[in-house]
Amino acid sequence: MSGAYFQRDRDWHPPALTPGYKTSVLRAPRQALLSMPTTPSEETGPVFGHDVLGPLDNDLIRNFAKDGGEAIGQRIVVYGRVLDENARPVAGALVEFWQANAGGRYRHKKESYLAAIDPNFGGCGRAITDAEGRYAFRTVKPGAYPWPNGVNDWRPAHIHFSVFGHAFAQRLITQMYFEGDPMIWQCPIVKTIPDPAAIERLVAALDRHETIPMDSLAYKFDIVLRGRRSTLFENRMEGN
Amino acid sequence: MVQRLDYLKESPSQTAGPYVHIGTNPNWVEITGVWKDDLGLVLVGPETVGERILVEGRIIDGSGALVRDALVEIWQADAAGLHNSPTETRGTADPAFAGWARQPVSDADGLFRFETIRPGRVPFSGGGLQAPHVTVWIVARGINLGLHTRLYFGDEAEANSVDPLLNRIPDPVRRATLVAPRTERDGMPVFTFDIRLQGDGETVFLDM
Ligand SMILES: [Fe+3]
């Protein structure tokens, strides 16, 4: 048996109530959370085999395109590793991602932004990390879009990520931003994160070494999930 | 100076936003042909061991309005109290029961509904048994960090009375927010678990 998961640093994550992001006001719990150690119910989690993946699941340029078409926009590769707080790779993690198209428009029936729908872009993909915790996918860079919050609020270009680690306690949803985007620092959702150093952890670096010549730019985005305590066994710490 | 502890910091959370289902349930939002079936729709098959039950509920915000853009995931033990997970160390779980499911909250009635089985009892950290429970996790627009809670069963009064987590909640009104009352429909037990995000009857959420 290994130990419990590290306590979540709730000063590092955004608090529940963030009035600058107005929807949080009625959806934020106001009572204190109930603290408890993780138990086997949280220290275990579902596992997804590579057999759930189709060949185009991590290719958003082509996975919704019709008749050999391709999505319109700046072609990018996003890659990185899923690690835990002990800096160990998380193998077999299911990483799901979704995003707006190059014009900033989501393919969703509730979406009303006037930017055009791209008939060849669905906006979803997924990957499972390898033994070193690596994942990669190909897509187009999403556009910034306006949203109803303040009278003139815009989201910076971003890709949403959902990650399953080895334990339900590690379950995480977050967003990836793009290096050099001045829109990041004005966004009310980004600013729910109190510490600028934490925000920077969500900004993917443009990686000129991994660009595909004459094809795609590359952005590197590592994701860190909660780590797990070791247990003292005979004369050593083990269990991770 | 001291030696450095080279721990990494967890990636900070961001809201799942209004369109989380594009990523998790694309077929449900009519993005078809990318992959065949959305993950986590079916928990129970004919081979699954255990008592069939229905778990359903709504998510209600601080103004009493239904939240209709959420994603709900559940994770639970099988009928013998084992998890279908490589990190399960106590034995081998029922291979016909994944233990994990997720559902978008329905636009029409704001309901989530899982057909599952009654889980067995799982040990607590440090000893003793927990009452049967289902781990519940919800995300939505306006929720900055996914909310963990637990469903306990209204017809398990004896086990609930000695559950180490429930017994950390001294206020009976708050404690009751985690216990889903039982009704029956077509001969099947139905446990109703309404999640109140804020205000009167606010559900107990967990920091674990
Ligand atoms: Fe978005």
mmCIF file of C-alpha atoms in Angstrom, chain B:
data_model
loop_
_atom_site.group_PDB
_atom_site.id
_atom_site.type_symbol
_atom_site.label_atom_id
_atom_site.label_comp_id
_atom_site.label_asym_id
_atom_site.label_seq_id
_atom_site.Cartn_x
_atom_site.Cartn_y
_atom_site.Cartn_z
ATOM 1 C CA MET B 1 20.532 27.184 3.099
ATOM 2 C CA VAL B 2 19.020 23.732 3.139
ATOM 3 C CA GLN B 3 18.825 21.043 0.512
ATOM 4 C CA ARG B 4 16.123 21.630 -2.057
ATOM 5 C CA LEU B 5 12.920 19.618 -2.167
ATOM 6 C CA ASP B 6 12.378 19.229 -5.858
ATOM 7 C CA TYR B 7 8.634 18.763 -5.872
ATOM 8 C CA LEU B 8 6.652 20.145 -8.771
ATOM 9 C CA LYS B 9 3.474 22.136 -8.220
ATOM 10 C CA GLU B 10 0.193 20.713 -9.486
ATOM 11 C CA SER B 11 -1.070 22.425 -12.638
ATOM 12 C CA PRO B 12 -3.630 24.994 -11.537
ATOM 13 C CA SER B 13 -7.225 24.217 -12.423
ATOM 14 C CA GLN B 14 -9.366 26.268 -14.784
ATOM 15 C CA THR B 15 -13.107 26.046 -15.308
ATOM 16 C CA ALA B 16 -14.364 23.404 -17.724
ATOM 17 C CA GLY B 17 -16.382 26.200 -19.363
ATOM 18 C CA PRO B 18 -19.773 25.934 -21.046
ATOM 19 C CA TYR B 19 -18.628 23.557 -23.777
ATOM 20 C CA VAL B 20 -16.928 20.797 -21.772
ATOM 21 C CA HIS B 21 -19.070 18.237 -23.594
ATOM 22 C CA ILE B 22 -17.287 18.949 -26.884
ATOM 23 C CA GLY B 23 -14.280 17.260 -25.315
ATOM 24 C CA THR B 24 -15.965 14.643 -23.147
ATOM 25 C CA ASN B 25 -19.202 13.810 -24.961
ATOM 26 C CA PRO B 26 -18.788 14.985 -28.552
ATOM 27 C CA ASN B 27 -21.474 12.681 -29.918
ATOM 28 C CA TRP B 28 -23.948 14.080 -27.396
ATOM 29 C CA VAL B 29 -23.322 17.589 -28.777
ATOM 30 C CA GLU B 30 -23.659 16.324 -32.342
ATOM 31 C CA ILE B 31 -19.967 16.190 -33.193
ATOM 32 C CA THR B 32 -20.233 12.767 -34.730
ATOM 33 C CA GLY B 33 -17.767 10.636 -36.631
ATOM 34 C CA VAL B 34 -14.690 11.563 -34.614
ATOM 35 C CA TRP B 35 -15.079 8.585 -32.329
ATOM 36 C CA LYS B 36 -17.883 6.105 -32.084
ATOM 37 C CA ASP B 37 -19.152 6.189 -28.527
ATOM 38 C CA ASP B 38 -18.646 8.743 -25.818
ATOM 39 C CA LEU B 39 -16.792 7.205 -22.873
ATOM 40 C CA GLY B 40 -18.483 6.212 -19.640
ATOM 41 C CA LEU B 41 -22.099 5.979 -20.768
ATOM 42 C CA VAL B 42 -22.732 2.420 -19.606
ATOM 43 C CA LEU B 43 -21.636 0.952 -16.283
ATOM 44 C CA VAL B 44 -23.632 -2.225 -15.939
ATOM 45 C CA GLY B 45 -23.849 -5.204 -18.282
ATOM 46 C CA PRO B 46 -25.615 -8.549 -17.998
ATOM 47 C CA GLU B 47 -22.514 -10.122 -16.364
ATOM 48 C CA THR B 48 -22.083 -7.478 -13.696
ATOM 49 C CA VAL B 49 -22.389 -8.826 -10.159
ATOM 50 C CA GLY B 50 -24.544 -6.887 -7.712
ATOM 51 C CA GLU B 51 -27.849 -5.257 -6.943
ATOM 52 C CA ARG B 52 -29.023 -2.968 -9.752
ATOM 53 C CA ILE B 53 -29.826 0.546 -8.611
ATOM 54 C CA LEU B 54 -30.506 3.909 -10.158
ATOM 55 C CA VAL B 55 -28.744 7.053 -8.981
ATOM 56 C CA GLU B 56 -30.120 10.355 -10.162
ATOM 57 C CA GLY B 57 -30.155 13.993 -9.227
ATOM 58 C CA ARG B 58 -29.948 17.606 -10.200
ATOM 59 C CA ILE B 59 -27.389 20.325 -9.620
ATOM 60 C CA ILE B 60 -28.841 23.527 -8.189
ATOM 61 C CA ASP B 61 -27.089 26.904 -7.970
ATOM 62 C CA GLY B 62 -27.293 29.559 -5.247
ATOM 63 C CA SER B 63 -30.427 31.117 -6.784
ATOM 64 C CA GLY B 64 -32.263 27.799 -6.945
ATOM 65 C CA ALA B 65 -31.798 27.476 -10.711
ATOM 66 C CA LEU B 66 -30.833 24.162 -12.290
ATOM 67 C CA VAL B 67 -27.320 23.899 -13.673
ATOM 68 C CA ARG B 68 -27.725 22.505 -17.195
ATOM 69 C CA ASP B 69 -24.177 22.656 -18.517
ATOM 70 C CA ALA B 70 -22.390 20.406 -16.026
ATOM 71 C CA LEU B 71 -20.520 17.151 -16.398
ATOM 72 C CA VAL B 72 -20.908 14.566 -13.639
ATOM 73 C CA GLU B 73 -18.528 11.665 -13.108
ATOM 74 C CA ILE B 74 -18.915 8.846 -10.617
ATOM 75 C CA TRP B 75 -16.378 6.316 -9.381
ATOM 76 C CA GLN B 76 -17.191 3.440 -7.080
ATOM 77 C CA ALA B 77 -16.275 -0.027 -5.850
ATOM 78 C CA ASP B 78 -17.885 -3.193 -7.148
ATOM 79 C CA ALA B 79 -20.314 -5.292 -5.102
ATOM 80 C CA ALA B 80 -17.405 -6.758 -3.127
ATOM 81 C CA GLY B 81 -15.875 -3.375 -2.310
ATOM 82 C CA LEU B 82 -13.042 -3.595 -4.876
ATOM 83 C CA HIS B 83 -12.145 -0.987 -7.487
ATOM 84 C CA ASN B 84 -11.556 -1.861 -11.121
ATOM 85 C CA SER B 85 -8.203 -0.082 -11.159
ATOM 86 C CA PRO B 86 -4.529 -1.031 -11.533
ATOM 87 C CA THR B 87 -3.965 0.787 -8.244
ATOM 88 C CA GLU B 88 -6.379 -1.503 -6.396
ATOM 89 C CA THR B 89 -4.149 -3.537 -4.072
ATOM 90 C CA ARG B 90 -6.685 -5.618 -2.141
ATOM 91 C CA GLY B 91 -7.819 -8.016 -4.864
ATOM 92 C CA THR B 92 -9.296 -8.259 -8.346
ATOM 93 C CA ALA B 93 -12.506 -6.403 -9.027
ATOM 94 C CA ASP B 94 -15.451 -7.680 -11.087
ATOM 95 C CA PRO B 95 -14.203 -7.409 -14.702
ATOM 96 C CA ALA B 96 -17.785 -6.744 -15.831
ATOM 97 C CA PHE B 97 -18.014 -3.547 -13.820
ATOM 98 C CA ALA B 98 -15.884 -0.558 -14.797
ATOM 99 C CA GLY B 99 -16.854 1.439 -11.721
ATOM 100 C CA TRP B 100 -16.527 4.728 -13.597
ATOM 101 C CA ALA B 101 -19.121 6.607 -15.596
ATOM 102 C CA ARG B 102 -19.907 10.103 -16.645
ATOM 103 C CA GLN B 103 -22.867 11.986 -17.979
ATOM 104 C CA PRO B 104 -23.659 15.394 -19.252
ATOM 105 C CA VAL B 105 -26.526 16.967 -17.350
ATOM 106 C CA SER B 106 -29.546 16.881 -19.599
ATOM 107 C CA ASP B 107 -30.662 20.198 -21.082
ATOM 108 C CA ALA B 108 -34.290 19.211 -20.848
ATOM 109 C CA ASP B 109 -34.718 18.359 -17.178
ATOM 110 C CA GLY B 110 -31.322 19.110 -15.638
ATOM 111 C CA LEU B 111 -31.026 15.479 -14.544
ATOM 112 C CA PHE B 112 -28.062 13.162 -14.352
ATOM 113 C CA ARG B 113 -28.913 9.494 -14.099
ATOM 114 C CA PHE B 114 -26.678 6.452 -13.647
ATOM 115 C CA GLU B 115 -27.747 2.858 -13.717
ATOM 116 C CA THR B 116 -25.226 1.134 -11.496
ATOM 117 C CA ILE B 117 -24.910 -1.416 -8.703
ATOM 118 C CA ARG B 118 -24.781 -0.992 -4.965
ATOM 119 C CA PRO B 119 -21.084 -0.873 -4.027
ATOM 120 C CA GLY B 120 -19.545 -2.968 -1.269
ATOM 121 C CA ARG B 121 -17.722 -1.485 1.671
ATOM 122 C CA VAL B 122 -14.234 -0.035 1.267
ATOM 123 C CA PRO B 123 -11.689 0.361 4.096
ATOM 124 C CA PHE B 124 -10.905 3.767 5.515
ATOM 125 C CA SER B 125 -7.328 4.986 5.617
ATOM 126 C CA GLY B 126 -5.952 3.800 8.918
ATOM 127 C CA GLY B 127 -8.498 1.029 9.458
ATOM 128 C CA GLY B 128 -12.194 0.327 9.757
ATOM 129 C CA LEU B 129 -14.754 0.122 6.994
ATOM 130 C CA GLN B 130 -16.561 2.938 5.268
ATOM 131 C CA ALA B 131 -20.263 2.769 4.545
ATOM 132 C CA PRO B 132 -21.100 2.002 0.898
ATOM 133 C CA HIS B 133 -20.672 5.178 -1.133
ATOM 134 C CA VAL B 134 -20.196 6.547 -4.617
ATOM 135 C CA THR B 135 -17.534 9.165 -5.313
ATOM 136 C CA VAL B 136 -18.995 12.068 -7.301
ATOM 137 C CA TRP B 137 -17.084 14.775 -9.167
ATOM 138 C CA ILE B 138 -18.677 17.688 -10.992
ATOM 139 C CA VAL B 139 -17.381 20.393 -13.268
ATOM 140 C CA ALA B 140 -19.191 23.177 -15.092
ATOM 141 C CA ARG B 141 -18.924 26.757 -16.241
ATOM 142 C CA GLY B 142 -18.382 28.905 -13.138
ATOM 143 C CA ILE B 143 -16.765 26.078 -11.160
ATOM 144 C CA ASN B 144 -13.071 26.921 -10.970
ATOM 145 C CA LEU B 145 -11.901 23.612 -9.500
ATOM 146 C CA GLY B 146 -13.820 20.349 -9.888
ATOM 147 C CA LEU B 147 -15.980 19.591 -6.846
ATOM 148 C CA HIS B 148 -15.617 16.243 -5.076
ATOM 149 C CA THR B 149 -18.460 14.883 -3.008
ATOM 150 C CA ARG B 150 -19.915 11.497 -2.042
ATOM 151 C CA LEU B 151 -23.253 9.804 -2.250
ATOM 152 C CA TYR B 152 -24.234 7.556 0.662
ATOM 153 C CA PHE B 153 -27.336 5.378 0.591
ATOM 154 C CA GLY B 154 -30.460 6.298 2.522
ATOM 155 C CA ASP B 155 -31.235 2.650 3.317
ATOM 156 C CA GLU B 156 -27.838 1.961 4.914
ATOM 157 C CA ALA B 157 -28.532 3.680 8.238
ATOM 158 C CA GLU B 158 -26.486 1.249 10.280
ATOM 159 C CA ALA B 159 -23.352 1.465 8.130
ATOM 160 C CA ASN B 160 -23.791 5.226 7.741
ATOM 161 C CA SER B 161 -23.919 5.674 11.510
ATOM 162 C CA VAL B 162 -20.361 4.366 11.859
ATOM 163 C CA ASP B 163 -18.908 5.865 8.683
ATOM 164 C CA PRO B 164 -15.705 7.755 9.523
ATOM 165 C CA LEU B 165 -16.311 10.485 6.950
ATOM 166 C CA LEU B 166 -19.970 11.090 7.788
ATOM 167 C CA ASN B 167 -18.989 11.207 11.442
ATOM 168 C CA ARG B 168 -16.716 14.149 10.735
ATOM 169 C CA ILE B 169 -19.835 16.201 10.003
ATOM 170 C CA PRO B 170 -21.371 17.155 13.348
ATOM 171 C CA ASP B 171 -24.329 19.114 11.915
ATOM 172 C CA PRO B 172 -27.096 16.610 11.022
ATOM 173 C CA VAL B 173 -28.490 18.956 8.367
ATOM 174 C CA ARG B 174 -25.168 19.118 6.552
ATOM 175 C CA ARG B 175 -24.549 15.421 6.988
ATOM 176 C CA ALA B 176 -27.913 14.661 5.397
ATOM 177 C CA THR B 177 -26.778 16.372 2.159
ATOM 178 C CA LEU B 178 -24.591 13.332 1.451
ATOM 179 C CA VAL B 179 -27.269 10.709 2.075
ATOM 180 C CA ALA B 180 -29.499 10.002 -0.923
ATOM 181 C CA PRO B 181 -33.052 9.006 0.024
ATOM 182 C CA ARG B 182 -34.385 5.779 -1.466
ATOM 183 C CA THR B 183 -37.544 5.399 -3.510
ATOM 184 C CA GLU B 184 -38.550 2.700 -5.976
ATOM 185 C CA ARG B 185 -39.471 2.780 -9.644
ATOM 186 C CA ASP B 186 -40.503 -0.322 -11.591
ATOM 187 C CA GLY B 187 -39.110 -2.466 -8.812
ATOM 188 C CA MET B 188 -35.692 -0.840 -8.917
ATOM 189 C CA PRO B 189 -34.278 1.173 -6.008
ATOM 190 C CA VAL B 190 -33.752 4.825 -6.947
ATOM 191 C CA PHE B 191 -31.427 7.037 -4.914
ATOM 192 C CA THR B 192 -31.949 10.761 -5.449
ATOM 193 C CA PHE B 193 -28.842 12.870 -4.971
ATOM 194 C CA ASP B 194 -29.519 16.554 -5.535
ATOM 195 C CA ILE B 195 -26.360 18.636 -5.344
ATOM 196 C CA ARG B 196 -26.801 22.171 -3.991
ATOM 197 C CA LEU B 197 -23.789 24.272 -4.850
ATOM 198 C CA GLN B 198 -24.549 27.106 -2.467
ATOM 199 C CA GLY B 199 -26.924 28.392 0.193
ATOM 200 C CA ASP B 200 -29.720 26.488 1.940
ATOM 201 C CA GLY B 201 -28.921 22.800 2.064
ATOM 202 C CA GLU B 202 -25.506 23.336 0.486
ATOM 203 C CA THR B 203 -23.946 19.952 -0.235
ATOM 204 C CA VAL B 204 -20.833 19.004 1.694
ATOM 205 C CA PHE B 205 -17.871 19.104 -0.681
ATOM 206 C CA LEU B 206 -14.602 17.386 0.113
ATOM 207 C CA ASP B 207 -10.986 18.422 0.354
ATOM 208 C CA MET B 208 -9.121 15.153 0.247
#
